[in-house]
Amino acid sequence: MRSYSIQVANWRDYAQLTLLERACFPPEDLWPFWDLIGTLTLPDMVRLKAVVGVQMVGFIGGQRDENRGVGWVTTLGVLPEHRRRGIALTLLEHCEQDLNLPIIRLSVRASNRPAICLYERQGYTIINRWEKYYVGGEDALVLEKQR
């Protein structure tokens, strides 16, 4: 039995999502206020949180492009002290199910080997490289999974 639950997130989760982002990502990768609020409120967005007690310990966002049959995983983070427990995998699986599209894509820092390994184990393959995508000039890898 797992020690966390997966729940739909909403605007009331903004403060905890901000704390989670700060713990998971470098300052230059933090999303601005309006991007976080949009993820938590806009239609056709998947927004799921992993919760232990009352604390958000993980979050995933996804966006549908039904015209193209493509879903995008827009963000995925798990608090460092809760990693290696299957939370990211569970969030990813739930997001894929909720997106419910034949193609799922995501982008990740080229240096983020743990994330890339997780995605590849789940059937994602690298389809593109966006050069100097991140602040500081690091490339992003674009991965895709066909369902």
mmCIF file of C-alpha atoms in Angstrom:
data_model
loop_
_atom_site.group_PDB
_atom_site.id
_atom_site.type_symbol
_atom_site.label_atom_id
_atom_site.label_comp_id
_atom_site.label_asym_id
_atom_site.label_seq_id
_atom_site.Cartn_x
_atom_site.Cartn_y
_atom_site.Cartn_z
ATOM 1 C CA MET A 1 0.000 0.000 0.000
ATOM 2 C CA ARG A 2 1.354 3.400 -0.905
ATOM 3 C CA SER A 3 1.737 6.167 1.637
ATOM 4 C CA TYR A 4 0.439 8.925 -0.643
ATOM 5 C CA SER A 5 -2.704 9.680 -2.598
ATOM 6 C CA ILE A 6 -3.155 11.222 -6.044
ATOM 7 C CA GLN A 7 -5.681 14.057 -6.164
ATOM 8 C CA VAL A 8 -6.811 16.717 -8.606
ATOM 9 C CA ALA A 9 -5.148 20.051 -7.801
ATOM 10 C CA ASN A 10 -6.836 23.460 -7.969
ATOM 11 C CA TRP A 11 -6.136 27.131 -7.309
ATOM 12 C CA ARG A 12 -6.172 26.529 -3.548
ATOM 13 C CA ASP A 13 -2.935 24.560 -4.022
ATOM 14 C CA TYR A 14 -1.013 27.571 -5.345
ATOM 15 C CA ALA A 15 1.019 28.182 -2.157
ATOM 16 C CA GLN A 16 2.077 24.535 -1.797
ATOM 17 C CA LEU A 17 2.847 24.281 -5.518
ATOM 18 C CA THR A 18 5.105 27.332 -5.244
ATOM 19 C CA LEU A 19 6.997 25.711 -2.353
ATOM 20 C CA LEU A 20 7.299 22.439 -4.275
ATOM 21 C CA GLU A 21 8.639 24.244 -7.357
ATOM 22 C CA ARG A 22 11.284 26.023 -5.272
ATOM 23 C CA ALA A 23 12.402 22.712 -3.759
ATOM 24 C CA CYS A 24 12.511 20.866 -7.102
ATOM 25 C CA PHE A 25 13.835 23.319 -9.671
ATOM 26 C CA PRO A 26 16.643 25.879 -9.941
ATOM 27 C CA PRO A 27 15.531 29.518 -9.552
ATOM 28 C CA GLU A 28 15.846 30.201 -13.277
ATOM 29 C CA ASP A 29 13.344 27.410 -14.055
ATOM 30 C CA LEU A 30 10.597 28.529 -11.662
ATOM 31 C CA TRP A 31 7.317 29.292 -13.352
ATOM 32 C CA PRO A 32 5.850 32.793 -13.036
ATOM 33 C CA PHE A 33 2.647 33.391 -11.067
ATOM 34 C CA TRP A 34 0.334 33.409 -14.096
ATOM 35 C CA ASP A 35 1.729 30.166 -15.508
ATOM 36 C CA LEU A 36 1.110 28.389 -12.211
ATOM 37 C CA ILE A 37 -2.385 29.861 -11.851
ATOM 38 C CA GLY A 38 -3.170 28.872 -15.447
ATOM 39 C CA THR A 39 -2.035 25.323 -14.828
ATOM 40 C CA LEU A 40 -4.254 25.178 -11.755
ATOM 41 C CA THR A 41 -7.360 26.712 -13.350
ATOM 42 C CA LEU A 42 -7.552 26.580 -17.158
ATOM 43 C CA PRO A 43 -9.802 24.039 -18.875
ATOM 44 C CA ASP A 44 -8.207 21.128 -20.747
ATOM 45 C CA MET A 45 -5.326 21.077 -18.285
ATOM 46 C CA VAL A 46 -4.466 18.024 -16.246
ATOM 47 C CA ARG A 47 -3.330 18.987 -12.752
ATOM 48 C CA LEU A 48 -2.584 16.258 -10.272
ATOM 49 C CA LYS A 49 -0.877 16.303 -6.918
ATOM 50 C CA ALA A 50 0.585 13.605 -4.730
ATOM 51 C CA VAL A 51 -0.343 14.166 -1.102
ATOM 52 C CA VAL A 52 1.004 12.744 2.155
ATOM 53 C CA GLY A 53 -1.279 13.809 4.988
ATOM 54 C CA VAL A 54 -2.057 17.390 3.998
ATOM 55 C CA GLN A 55 1.282 18.113 2.288
ATOM 56 C CA MET A 56 1.714 18.232 -1.481
ATOM 57 C CA VAL A 57 4.814 16.133 -2.156
ATOM 58 C CA GLY A 58 4.510 15.912 -5.943
ATOM 59 C CA PHE A 59 2.784 17.608 -8.849
ATOM 60 C CA ILE A 60 2.280 17.020 -12.556
ATOM 61 C CA GLY A 61 0.695 19.270 -15.145
ATOM 62 C CA GLY A 62 -0.466 18.293 -18.601
ATOM 63 C CA GLN A 63 -2.029 20.107 -21.533
ATOM 64 C CA ARG A 64 -4.169 18.701 -24.343
ATOM 65 C CA ASP A 65 -3.886 19.619 -28.015
ATOM 66 C CA GLU A 66 -6.799 17.545 -29.255
ATOM 67 C CA ASN A 67 -6.593 18.981 -32.795
ATOM 68 C CA ARG A 68 -3.163 17.377 -33.184
ATOM 69 C CA GLY A 69 -3.856 14.386 -30.950
ATOM 70 C CA VAL A 70 -0.960 15.351 -28.699
ATOM 71 C CA GLY A 71 -0.759 15.827 -24.959
ATOM 72 C CA TRP A 72 2.138 17.601 -23.279
ATOM 73 C CA VAL A 73 3.430 16.924 -19.792
ATOM 74 C CA THR A 74 4.240 20.499 -18.835
ATOM 75 C CA THR A 75 5.836 19.947 -15.434
ATOM 76 C CA LEU A 76 6.607 17.120 -13.032
ATOM 77 C CA GLY A 77 8.235 17.506 -9.650
ATOM 78 C CA VAL A 78 8.542 15.524 -6.426
ATOM 79 C CA LEU A 79 10.022 16.895 -3.218
ATOM 80 C CA PRO A 80 13.590 15.584 -2.820
ATOM 81 C CA GLU A 81 12.826 13.815 0.466
ATOM 82 C CA HIS A 82 9.960 11.893 -1.194
ATOM 83 C CA ARG A 83 11.816 10.723 -4.302
ATOM 84 C CA ARG A 84 12.571 7.075 -5.160
ATOM 85 C CA ARG A 85 9.146 5.968 -3.869
ATOM 86 C CA GLY A 86 7.328 5.703 -7.196
ATOM 87 C CA ILE A 87 5.521 9.029 -6.842
ATOM 88 C CA ALA A 88 6.773 10.509 -10.130
ATOM 89 C CA LEU A 89 5.888 7.308 -11.976
ATOM 90 C CA THR A 90 2.390 7.212 -10.479
ATOM 91 C CA LEU A 91 1.805 10.884 -11.336
ATOM 92 C CA LEU A 92 3.048 10.288 -14.882
ATOM 93 C CA GLU A 93 0.772 7.274 -15.379
ATOM 94 C CA HIS A 94 -2.266 9.167 -14.065
ATOM 95 C CA CYS A 95 -1.471 12.187 -16.245
ATOM 96 C CA GLU A 96 -1.147 10.016 -19.360
ATOM 97 C CA GLN A 97 -4.522 8.422 -18.597
ATOM 98 C CA ASP A 98 -6.184 11.783 -18.022
ATOM 99 C CA LEU A 99 -4.685 13.328 -21.174
ATOM 100 C CA ASN A 100 -6.106 10.335 -23.063
ATOM 101 C CA LEU A 101 -4.412 11.166 -26.372
ATOM 102 C CA PRO A 102 -2.434 8.919 -28.747
ATOM 103 C CA ILE A 103 0.803 10.901 -28.400
ATOM 104 C CA ILE A 104 2.283 12.288 -25.181
ATOM 105 C CA ARG A 105 5.302 14.600 -25.269
ATOM 106 C CA LEU A 106 7.456 16.364 -22.718
ATOM 107 C CA SER A 107 10.672 18.314 -22.517
ATOM 108 C CA VAL A 108 13.449 17.904 -19.978
ATOM 109 C CA ARG A 109 16.885 19.360 -19.316
ATOM 110 C CA ALA A 110 19.473 17.346 -21.229
ATOM 111 C CA SER A 111 21.447 16.952 -17.977
ATOM 112 C CA ASN A 112 18.521 15.525 -15.970
ATOM 113 C CA ARG A 113 19.510 11.860 -16.259
ATOM 114 C CA PRO A 114 17.197 10.555 -13.506
ATOM 115 C CA ALA A 115 14.150 12.061 -15.247
ATOM 116 C CA ILE A 116 15.269 10.909 -18.696
ATOM 117 C CA CYS A 117 15.761 7.352 -17.382
ATOM 118 C CA LEU A 118 12.272 7.388 -15.824
ATOM 119 C CA TYR A 119 10.706 8.536 -19.085
ATOM 120 C CA GLU A 120 12.626 6.032 -21.209
ATOM 121 C CA ARG A 121 11.602 3.171 -18.889
ATOM 122 C CA GLN A 122 7.998 4.225 -19.499
ATOM 123 C CA GLY A 123 8.332 4.042 -23.279
ATOM 124 C CA TYR A 124 9.310 7.608 -24.148
ATOM 125 C CA THR A 125 11.917 8.162 -26.852
ATOM 126 C CA ILE A 126 13.928 11.265 -27.681
ATOM 127 C CA ILE A 127 12.549 12.890 -30.831
ATOM 128 C CA ASN A 128 14.148 16.330 -30.790
ATOM 129 C CA ARG A 129 16.670 18.586 -29.096
ATOM 130 C CA TRP A 130 15.887 22.249 -28.479
ATOM 131 C CA GLU A 131 19.252 23.981 -28.358
ATOM 132 C CA LYS A 132 19.859 26.517 -25.593
ATOM 133 C CA TYR A 133 16.233 26.234 -24.462
ATOM 134 C CA TYR A 134 16.845 26.890 -20.773
ATOM 135 C CA VAL A 135 18.221 29.986 -19.100
ATOM 136 C CA GLY A 136 21.971 29.515 -19.006
ATOM 137 C CA GLY A 137 22.024 27.866 -22.417
ATOM 138 C CA GLU A 138 21.275 24.235 -21.583
ATOM 139 C CA ASP A 139 19.494 22.180 -24.231
ATOM 140 C CA ALA A 140 16.116 20.537 -23.725
ATOM 141 C CA LEU A 141 15.368 17.043 -24.948
ATOM 142 C CA VAL A 142 11.878 16.430 -26.316
ATOM 143 C CA LEU A 143 10.576 12.939 -25.624
ATOM 144 C CA GLU A 144 7.494 11.251 -27.033
ATOM 145 C CA LYS A 145 5.394 8.231 -26.181
ATOM 146 C CA GLN A 146 2.868 6.749 -28.586
ATOM 147 C CA ARG A 147 -0.005 4.949 -26.925
#
